[in-house]
Short mmCIF file of C-alpha atoms in Angstrom, two decimals:
data_model
loop_
_atom_site.label_atom_id
_atom_site.label_comp_id
_atom_site.label_asym_id
_atom_site.label_seq_id
_atom_site.Cartn_x
_atom_site.Cartn_y
_atom_site.Cartn_z
CA MET F 1 95.37 165.17 126.47
CA ASN F 2 95.75 162.17 124.19
CA ILE F 3 95.75 158.61 125.53
CA THR F 4 99.54 158.52 125.95
CA GLU F 5 99.48 161.72 127.98
CA THR F 6 96.47 160.48 129.94
CA MET F 7 98.13 157.24 130.99
CA ALA F 8 101.35 159.09 131.80
CA PHE F 9 99.33 161.35 134.12
CA ILE F 10 97.63 158.40 135.82
CA ASN F 11 100.88 156.45 136.12
CA SER F 12 102.64 159.44 137.66
CA TYR F 13 100.85 158.45 140.87
CA THR F 14 101.91 155.44 142.91
CA LYS F 15 99.54 152.59 143.63
CA SER F 16 99.20 153.41 147.31
CA GLY F 17 99.90 157.15 147.37
CA GLY F 18 100.99 158.77 150.61
CA ARG F 19 100.10 157.25 153.97
CA ILE F 20 96.55 157.95 155.12
CA THR F 21 94.88 157.96 158.52
CA ASP F 22 91.54 159.42 157.45
CA LEU F 23 89.56 160.34 154.34
CA SER F 24 90.57 164.02 154.20
CA ARG F 25 92.76 163.53 151.13
CA ALA F 26 90.01 161.80 149.17
CA ARG F 27 87.48 164.41 150.28
CA GLU F 28 89.79 167.20 149.10
CA LEU F 29 90.11 165.43 145.76
CA MET F 30 86.35 165.17 145.37
CA GLU F 31 85.89 168.83 146.31
CA SER F 32 88.50 169.91 143.78
CA ILE F 33 86.53 168.29 140.93
CA GLY F 34 83.14 169.57 142.07
CA ASN F 35 81.91 166.72 144.27
CA PRO F 36 80.30 164.56 141.55
CA GLU F 37 79.71 161.85 144.18
CA LYS F 38 77.05 164.05 145.77
CA ARG F 39 74.98 163.90 142.56
CA LEU F 40 75.15 160.11 142.24
CA ARG F 41 73.36 157.25 143.96
CA PHE F 42 75.44 154.27 144.98
CA VAL F 43 75.36 150.63 145.91
CA HIS F 44 78.60 150.31 147.89
CA ILE F 45 80.26 146.86 148.10
CA ALA F 46 83.04 145.73 150.45
CA GLY F 47 84.33 142.28 151.37
CA THR F 48 87.30 139.96 150.92
CA ASN F 49 85.87 137.58 148.34
CA GLY F 50 82.76 137.75 146.20
CA LYS F 51 82.71 141.51 145.59
CA GLY F 52 83.14 141.22 141.83
CA SER F 53 80.48 138.54 141.34
CA THR F 54 78.00 140.29 143.63
CA LEU F 55 78.60 143.59 141.85
CA GLU F 56 77.90 142.00 138.48
CA PHE F 57 74.71 140.28 139.70
CA ILE F 58 73.34 143.58 141.05
CA SER F 59 74.52 145.63 138.07
CA ASN F 60 73.03 143.26 135.54
CA ALA F 61 69.68 143.17 137.33
CA LEU F 62 69.58 146.98 137.21
CA ILE F 63 70.71 147.09 133.57
CA LEU F 64 68.12 144.52 132.53
CA SER F 65 65.52 146.65 134.32
CA GLY F 66 66.38 149.61 132.10
CA TYR F 67 68.54 151.66 134.46
CA LYS F 68 71.73 153.36 133.32
CA THR F 69 74.17 151.71 135.70
CA GLY F 70 77.74 152.74 136.44
CA GLN F 71 80.15 149.98 137.45
CA PHE F 72 83.45 150.59 139.24
CA THR F 73 85.56 147.52 139.99
CA SER F 74 88.95 146.82 141.50
CA PRO F 75 91.38 145.95 140.09
CA PHE F 76 91.10 145.98 136.30
CA ILE F 77 91.39 142.58 134.63
CA LEU F 78 92.61 143.06 131.05
CA HIS F 79 93.36 146.77 130.79
CA TYR F 80 92.89 150.02 132.67
CA ALA F 81 89.52 151.03 131.21
CA ASP F 82 87.69 147.80 132.04
CA ARG F 83 87.24 148.89 135.65
CA ILE F 84 85.08 151.88 134.65
CA ARG F 85 81.88 150.90 132.82
CA ILE F 86 78.32 152.00 132.17
CA ASN F 87 75.87 149.20 131.35
CA GLY F 88 78.85 146.92 130.82
CA ASN F 89 80.53 149.21 128.29
CA GLU F 90 83.99 150.48 129.17
CA ILE F 91 84.77 154.17 129.24
CA ASP F 92 85.89 155.09 125.72
CA GLU F 93 89.28 156.62 125.00
CA ALA F 94 87.94 160.11 124.28
CA ALA F 95 85.94 160.23 127.52
CA LEU F 96 88.84 158.82 129.53
CA CYS F 97 91.18 161.51 128.20
CA GLU F 98 88.59 164.25 128.77
CA MET F 99 87.82 163.21 132.35
CA ALA F 100 91.52 162.77 133.16
CA GLU F 101 92.26 166.25 131.87
CA LEU F 102 89.55 167.70 134.10
CA VAL F 103 91.11 165.93 137.07
CA LYS F 104 94.63 167.04 136.15
CA LYS F 105 93.55 170.68 135.93
CA SER F 106 91.86 170.51 139.32
CA VAL F 107 94.07 168.49 141.64
CA SER F 108 96.71 169.78 143.99
CA ASP F 109 100.17 168.27 144.31
CA ARG F 110 99.15 165.97 147.17
CA PRO F 111 100.40 162.35 146.93
CA TYR F 112 97.19 160.83 145.65
CA SER F 113 97.07 157.17 144.71
CA GLN F 114 96.30 155.84 141.24
CA PHE F 115 93.10 154.39 142.71
CA GLU F 116 91.97 157.80 143.98
CA ILE F 117 92.67 159.44 140.61
CA THR F 118 90.83 156.61 138.84
CA MET F 119 87.84 157.03 141.14
CA ALA F 120 87.75 160.76 140.36
CA ILE F 121 87.78 160.03 136.62
CA ALA F 122 85.00 157.46 137.02
CA PHE F 123 82.75 159.67 139.15
CA LEU F 124 83.07 162.57 136.70
CA TRP F 125 82.07 160.28 133.83
CA PHE F 126 79.18 158.64 135.69
CA ASP F 127 77.89 162.11 136.63
CA ARG F 128 78.21 163.50 133.11
CA GLU F 129 76.44 160.49 131.61
CA GLY F 130 73.56 160.73 134.08
CA CYS F 131 73.77 157.30 135.68
CA ASP F 132 70.69 156.23 137.60
CA ALA F 133 72.82 154.19 139.99
CA VAL F 134 76.50 153.34 140.45
CA VAL F 135 77.53 149.93 141.80
CA LEU F 136 80.82 150.72 143.52
CA GLU F 137 83.45 148.26 144.70
CA THR F 138 85.95 149.23 147.39
CA GLY F 139 89.66 148.86 146.78
CA ILE F 140 91.10 147.65 150.09
CA GLY F 141 89.13 147.51 153.31
CA GLY F 142 86.38 150.08 153.53
CA LEU F 143 86.79 152.38 156.51
CA LEU F 144 89.75 154.26 155.01
CA ASP F 145 89.15 153.27 151.39
CA CYS F 146 88.75 156.36 149.24
CA THR F 147 85.38 155.12 147.90
CA ASN F 148 84.05 155.72 151.41
CA VAL F 149 83.83 159.47 150.70
CA ILE F 150 80.44 158.90 149.09
CA PRO F 151 77.31 160.07 150.92
CA PRO F 152 75.06 157.42 152.51
CA PRO F 153 74.42 154.95 149.67
CA LEU F 154 71.17 153.39 148.60
CA VAL F 155 72.47 150.27 150.31
CA SER F 156 75.84 148.96 151.50
CA VAL F 157 76.74 145.35 150.74
CA ILE F 158 79.35 143.30 152.60
CA THR F 159 80.35 139.98 151.05
CA SER F 160 82.44 137.16 152.51
CA ILE F 161 85.20 138.32 154.86
CA SER F 162 88.39 136.31 155.32
CA LEU F 163 92.12 136.87 155.71
CA ASP F 164 93.69 139.11 153.05
CA HIS F 165 95.75 142.32 153.11
CA THR F 166 96.58 141.43 156.71
CA ALA F 167 99.49 143.89 156.89
CA LEU F 168 97.02 146.74 156.34
CA LEU F 169 93.75 145.47 157.78
CA GLY F 170 94.63 143.15 160.65
CA SER F 171 95.52 139.54 161.37
CA THR F 172 92.05 138.24 162.33
CA VAL F 173 88.75 138.19 160.45
CA GLU F 174 87.27 140.35 163.21
CA GLU F 175 89.91 143.06 162.74
CA ILE F 176 89.39 142.95 158.99
CA ALA F 177 85.61 143.08 159.48
CA VAL F 178 85.99 146.40 161.32
CA HIS F 179 87.44 147.88 158.13
CA LYS F 180 84.80 146.32 155.87
CA ALA F 181 81.99 147.48 158.17
CA GLY F 182 83.42 150.98 157.86
CA ILE F 183 81.25 151.52 154.78
CA ILE F 184 78.08 151.33 156.89
CA LYS F 185 76.54 154.80 157.20
CA GLY F 186 73.70 156.19 159.24
CA GLY F 187 70.47 156.70 157.36
CA SER F 188 71.32 153.82 155.04
CA SER F 189 71.09 150.02 155.14
CA VAL F 190 73.46 147.08 154.83
CA VAL F 191 73.20 143.55 153.41
CA LEU F 192 75.67 141.01 154.80
CA SER F 193 76.53 137.72 153.09
CA ASP F 194 75.43 134.66 155.03
CA ASP F 195 78.75 132.82 154.59
CA ASN F 196 80.46 134.89 157.26
CA GLU F 197 81.54 133.71 160.69
CA ASP F 198 79.20 134.39 163.60
CA SER F 199 81.72 136.83 165.11
CA VAL F 200 81.69 138.85 161.89
CA LYS F 201 77.90 138.87 161.74
CA GLN F 202 77.76 140.11 165.33
CA LEU F 203 80.29 142.87 164.64
CA VAL F 204 78.44 144.08 161.54
CA GLU F 205 75.11 143.99 163.37
CA GLU F 206 76.55 146.04 166.24
CA THR F 207 78.13 148.53 163.84
CA ALA F 208 74.85 148.99 161.99
CA ARG F 209 72.99 149.55 165.26
CA GLU F 210 75.57 152.06 166.53
CA ARG F 211 75.39 154.06 163.30
CA GLY F 212 71.65 154.00 162.95
CA ALA F 213 71.67 151.80 159.86
CA GLN F 214 69.27 148.97 159.05
CA LEU F 215 70.62 145.42 158.68
CA VAL F 216 68.50 143.99 155.85
CA PRO F 217 67.28 140.40 156.46
CA LEU F 218 68.50 138.01 153.79
CA GLU F 219 66.05 136.67 151.22
CA PRO F 220 65.73 132.90 151.81
CA CYS F 221 67.60 131.05 149.04
CA PRO F 222 68.00 127.43 150.21
CA PRO F 223 70.10 125.02 148.14
CA ALA F 224 68.00 123.11 145.61
CA ALA F 225 70.08 120.00 144.93
CA ASP F 226 73.58 118.73 144.38
CA GLY F 227 74.67 120.53 141.26
CA GLY F 228 78.26 119.38 141.13
CA LEU F 229 80.25 122.42 140.12
CA PHE F 230 77.03 124.43 140.06
CA THR F 231 75.18 125.74 143.10
CA PRO F 232 71.45 125.66 142.32
CA PHE F 233 69.12 127.20 144.86
CA LEU F 234 65.47 128.12 145.26
CA TYR F 235 64.33 131.72 144.95
CA ARG F 236 60.64 132.17 145.72
CA GLY F 237 60.00 128.60 144.66
CA VAL F 238 61.96 128.88 141.41
CA LYS F 239 65.13 126.85 140.94
CA LEU F 240 68.06 129.03 139.85
CA THR F 241 71.55 127.99 138.85
CA PRO F 242 74.22 130.72 138.75
CA ALA F 243 76.29 130.68 135.58
CA MET F 244 79.48 130.81 137.62
CA VAL F 245 81.22 127.89 139.29
CA GLY F 246 81.59 127.43 143.02
CA LEU F 247 79.67 126.77 146.20
CA HIS F 248 80.20 130.41 147.16
CA GLN F 249 78.15 131.69 144.22
CA ARG F 250 74.88 130.78 145.96
CA TYR F 251 75.84 133.11 148.79
CA ASN F 252 76.90 135.85 146.38
CA ALA F 253 73.62 135.49 144.49
CA GLN F 254 71.57 135.52 147.69
CA THR F 255 73.35 138.69 148.83
CA ALA F 256 72.77 140.35 145.46
CA ILE F 257 69.11 139.30 145.31
CA THR F 258 68.51 140.72 148.78
CA ALA F 259 70.14 144.00 147.74
CA CYS F 260 68.01 144.14 144.57
CA LEU F 261 64.80 143.59 146.50
CA TYR F 262 65.83 146.34 148.91
CA LEU F 263 66.40 148.65 145.92
CA ARG F 264 62.92 147.76 144.74
CA GLY F 265 61.66 149.18 148.02
CA LYS F 266 63.65 152.36 147.29
CA GLY F 267 61.77 152.93 144.04
CA PHE F 268 63.79 150.89 141.54
CA GLU F 269 61.54 148.71 139.42
CA VAL F 270 63.64 145.55 139.41
CA SER F 271 61.43 142.60 138.54
CA ASP F 272 61.90 139.00 139.65
CA GLY F 273 62.45 138.15 135.98
CA CYS F 274 65.37 140.57 135.67
CA ILE F 275 66.89 139.25 138.89
CA ILE F 276 66.60 135.67 137.63
CA ARG F 277 68.13 136.55 134.26
CA ALA F 278 71.00 138.34 136.00
CA VAL F 279 71.77 135.41 138.30
CA GLU F 280 71.60 132.78 135.57
CA GLY F 281 73.43 134.83 132.94
CA THR F 282 76.18 136.68 134.78
CA GLN F 283 79.74 135.64 134.07
CA VAL F 284 82.92 137.27 135.41
CA LYS F 285 86.41 137.10 133.96
CA ALA F 286 89.03 135.22 135.99
CA ARG F 287 86.53 133.90 138.57
CA VAL F 288 86.79 130.13 138.03
CA GLN F 289 86.27 130.97 134.38
CA TYR F 290 85.89 127.95 132.11
CA ILE F 291 87.11 128.36 128.54
CA ASP F 292 85.88 125.51 126.37
CA GLY F 293 88.34 123.99 123.95
CA GLU F 294 90.86 121.23 123.38
CA PRO F 295 91.84 121.06 126.15
CA PRO F 296 89.48 123.10 128.37
CA VAL F 297 91.08 125.81 130.49
CA ILE F 298 90.02 127.16 133.88
CA VAL F 299 91.30 130.65 134.71
CA ASP F 300 91.05 131.92 138.27
CA GLY F 301 92.54 134.97 139.94
CA GLY F 302 91.74 133.91 143.50
CA HIS F 303 94.78 134.85 145.55
CA ASN F 304 93.95 134.33 149.21
CA PRO F 305 93.38 131.04 151.09
CA SER F 306 89.60 131.37 151.10
CA GLY F 307 89.36 132.18 147.39
CA VAL F 308 91.86 129.49 146.43
CA LYS F 309 89.86 126.93 148.41
CA MET F 310 86.86 127.57 146.13
CA LEU F 311 88.97 126.82 143.06
CA ALA F 312 90.40 123.71 144.71
CA LEU F 313 86.89 122.37 145.40
CA ALA F 314 86.02 122.73 141.71
CA MET F 315 89.27 120.98 140.76
CA MET F 316 88.62 118.17 143.22
CA TYR F 317 85.15 117.67 141.74
CA LEU F 318 86.64 117.37 138.25
CA GLY F 319 89.22 114.96 139.66
CA THR F 320 86.47 112.68 140.97
CA ARG F 321 85.09 112.63 137.42
CA GLY F 322 88.38 111.27 136.08
CA LYS F 323 89.82 114.56 134.84
CA LYS F 324 93.55 115.24 135.21
CA LEU F 325 94.36 118.78 136.35
CA TYR F 326 97.56 120.45 135.12
CA THR F 327 98.08 123.78 136.82
CA VAL F 328 100.14 126.79 135.80
CA MET F 329 100.67 128.69 139.04
CA GLY F 330 102.26 131.99 140.01
CA MET F 331 101.74 134.18 143.07
CA VAL F 332 102.81 137.54 144.45
CA ASP F 333 104.63 137.85 147.74
CA SER F 334 102.04 140.14 149.33
CA LYS F 335 99.68 137.16 149.65
CA ASP F 336 99.77 134.04 151.83
CA TYR F 337 101.27 132.12 148.97
CA VAL F 338 102.51 129.15 150.99
CA GLU F 339 99.03 127.96 151.99
CA CYS F 340 97.63 128.80 148.56
CA VAL F 341 100.27 126.73 146.78
CA LYS F 342 99.70 123.79 149.14
CA THR F 343 95.94 123.89 148.53
CA ILE F 344 96.20 123.94 144.73
CA ALA F 345 99.05 121.42 144.63
CA ARG F 346 96.95 118.88 146.54
CA ALA F 347 94.25 119.14 143.86
CA SER F 348 96.65 119.08 140.88
CA ASP F 349 98.21 116.25 138.91
CA GLY F 350 101.07 118.57 138.01
CA ILE F 351 102.22 122.11 138.76
CA PHE F 352 104.12 124.37 136.36
CA ALA F 353 105.53 127.21 138.47
CA VAL F 354 106.05 130.62 136.85
CA ASP F 355 107.17 134.10 137.82
CA GLY F 356 107.98 137.34 136.01
CA PHE F 357 104.34 138.37 135.51
CA ALA F 358 104.53 141.03 138.27
CA PRO F 359 107.38 142.91 139.99
CA ASN F 360 106.69 141.13 143.28
CA ALA F 361 106.04 137.68 141.86
CA VAL F 362 107.18 134.84 144.10
CA PRO F 363 110.19 133.09 142.52
CA ALA F 364 109.00 130.02 140.63
CA GLN F 365 111.58 127.93 142.46
CA ASN F 366 109.90 128.78 145.78
CA ILE F 367 106.57 127.56 144.43
CA GLU F 368 108.18 124.36 143.19
CA ASP F 369 109.79 123.79 146.60
CA ILE F 370 106.38 123.96 148.28
CA ALA F 371 104.27 122.16 145.67
CA GLY F 372 106.82 119.37 145.21
CA PHE F 373 105.73 117.73 148.45
CA TYR F 374 102.27 117.14 147.02
CA THR F 375 102.51 116.64 143.24
CA GLN F 376 104.87 116.62 140.28
CA THR F 377 106.27 120.10 139.79
CA GLN F 378 108.32 121.92 137.19
CA VAL F 379 109.74 125.43 136.93
CA SER F 380 109.02 127.17 133.62
CA SER F 381 110.92 130.14 132.24
CA ALA F 382 107.80 131.89 130.90
CA LEU F 383 104.01 131.72 131.05
CA GLU F 384 103.77 130.65 127.40
CA GLU F 385 106.12 127.74 128.01
CA ALA F 386 104.25 126.63 131.11
CA VAL F 387 100.87 126.79 129.36
CA GLU F 388 102.17 124.80 126.41
CA SER F 389 103.58 122.10 128.71
CA ALA F 390 100.30 121.90 130.62
CA ARG F 391 98.29 121.80 127.37
CA LYS F 392 100.38 118.94 126.03
CA LEU F 393 99.76 116.80 129.11
CA ALA F 394 96.07 117.69 129.19
CA LEU F 395 95.64 116.70 125.54
CA GLU F 396 97.45 113.42 126.10
CA ASN F 397 95.43 112.51 129.20
CA GLY F 398 92.00 114.03 128.62
CA GLY F 399 92.70 116.68 131.21
CA VAL F 400 92.10 120.33 132.01
CA VAL F 401 94.57 123.21 132.19
CA VAL F 402 94.24 125.49 135.23
CA ILE F 403 95.73 129.00 135.38
CA SER F 404 95.76 130.14 139.00
CA GLY F 405 97.40 131.92 141.89
CA SER F 406 97.34 135.60 141.01
CA LEU F 407 94.97 137.96 139.25
CA TYR F 408 98.01 139.43 137.49
CA LEU F 409 98.82 135.99 136.07
CA ALA F 410 95.20 135.37 135.07
CA SER F 411 95.08 138.76 133.35
CA GLU F 412 98.27 138.09 131.43
CA TYR F 413 96.93 134.76 130.24
CA LEU F 414 93.57 136.21 129.16
CA ARG F 415 95.30 139.03 127.27
CA SER F 416 97.67 136.61 125.57
CA CYS F 417 94.83 134.43 124.28
CA GLY F 418 92.59 137.35 123.30
CA ASN F 419 89.83 136.17 125.62
CA SER F 420 86.93 138.55 126.16
CA GLY F 421 85.62 136.87 129.26
CA ASN F 422 82.32 135.89 127.67
CA ASP F 423 82.98 132.19 127.38
CA ILE F 424 80.80 129.36 128.58
CA ILE F 425 81.06 128.87 132.32
CA LEU F 426 80.83 125.36 133.82
#
């Protein structure tokens, strides 16, 4: 198949596929392509927020240590292939077409999801290329997520859990935690981020005990000082400052460091130096991403109340330093957009509401109706128009442009400006 045929094959499946109540469909898919997951070793990551950053910290520590490391993330940011990588390099077109053809020849006519088909493509490629380890991010939840077909991983990692995908996972953090803790397997171990509620910690601990899994104690990483937008902390007496913005990044880094040290005990030679370089050098697209320029731009795809709060804290810090914040905002209706809009509007000197970037985008007028109680608001007919209006005000007032509200919106902006995601982070 060529790339057009390959993408037509992938897009012939819906995003969610048929309804599932167990993992039998995903297991059948894996069996049909020869069970490549049984020949791979995984670090399996679930959580509401922080999965992407934690995955990159762990991956980069392994890569810097000389290990061929597969990376599977959800969702893609700029284009389909960027979710399937080895040592940071995306699957090339020829390999994508070849792996997709193998899957197409093997699968039945069951209503698989695009995510399941993508996972099959990725696992075949990771297996063929002989990856030493695969750092694997769940899609939604964990218990019934198709990535959970893997055998007991080297270690499971659970990041911050908060309210998201409530229609599928439950209306409380405890109900959602049941799904996230579903990745814990007997004969393996689990690392849990410290920024979880006590009820979540108790649930994960009980799940680990019931399944005969070890709960790995967290490596002490106390905060080092007030770093403003940064979150410096101490690791074995050394002061580290993550390259990414936000108070939450200390917790993500601590979780990743603990996982790396556990991997060291499993035979991976991951030095302190490689861990430090990974923490201080890792940058992730659309995670409070700062793009230097005139004016500067912050791009963030946080789309649930907890994630949006982290962006708002960074904006409030800039506000206390005299910076004006002009925000281009769009959301999708599957998220708690009302609270998210309120949070960002309170931290903004102006909101430019947009829609049209996704089929289920919230009408821009709805965003204006909510944000208008807190700041000056304007509906824009297109993203380009909104960005230009925000840029003009930022240039006039020494301000910063913020692109926020939906990962789809952040992706569209990054594609439009040709950004590679390797810019300086605050």
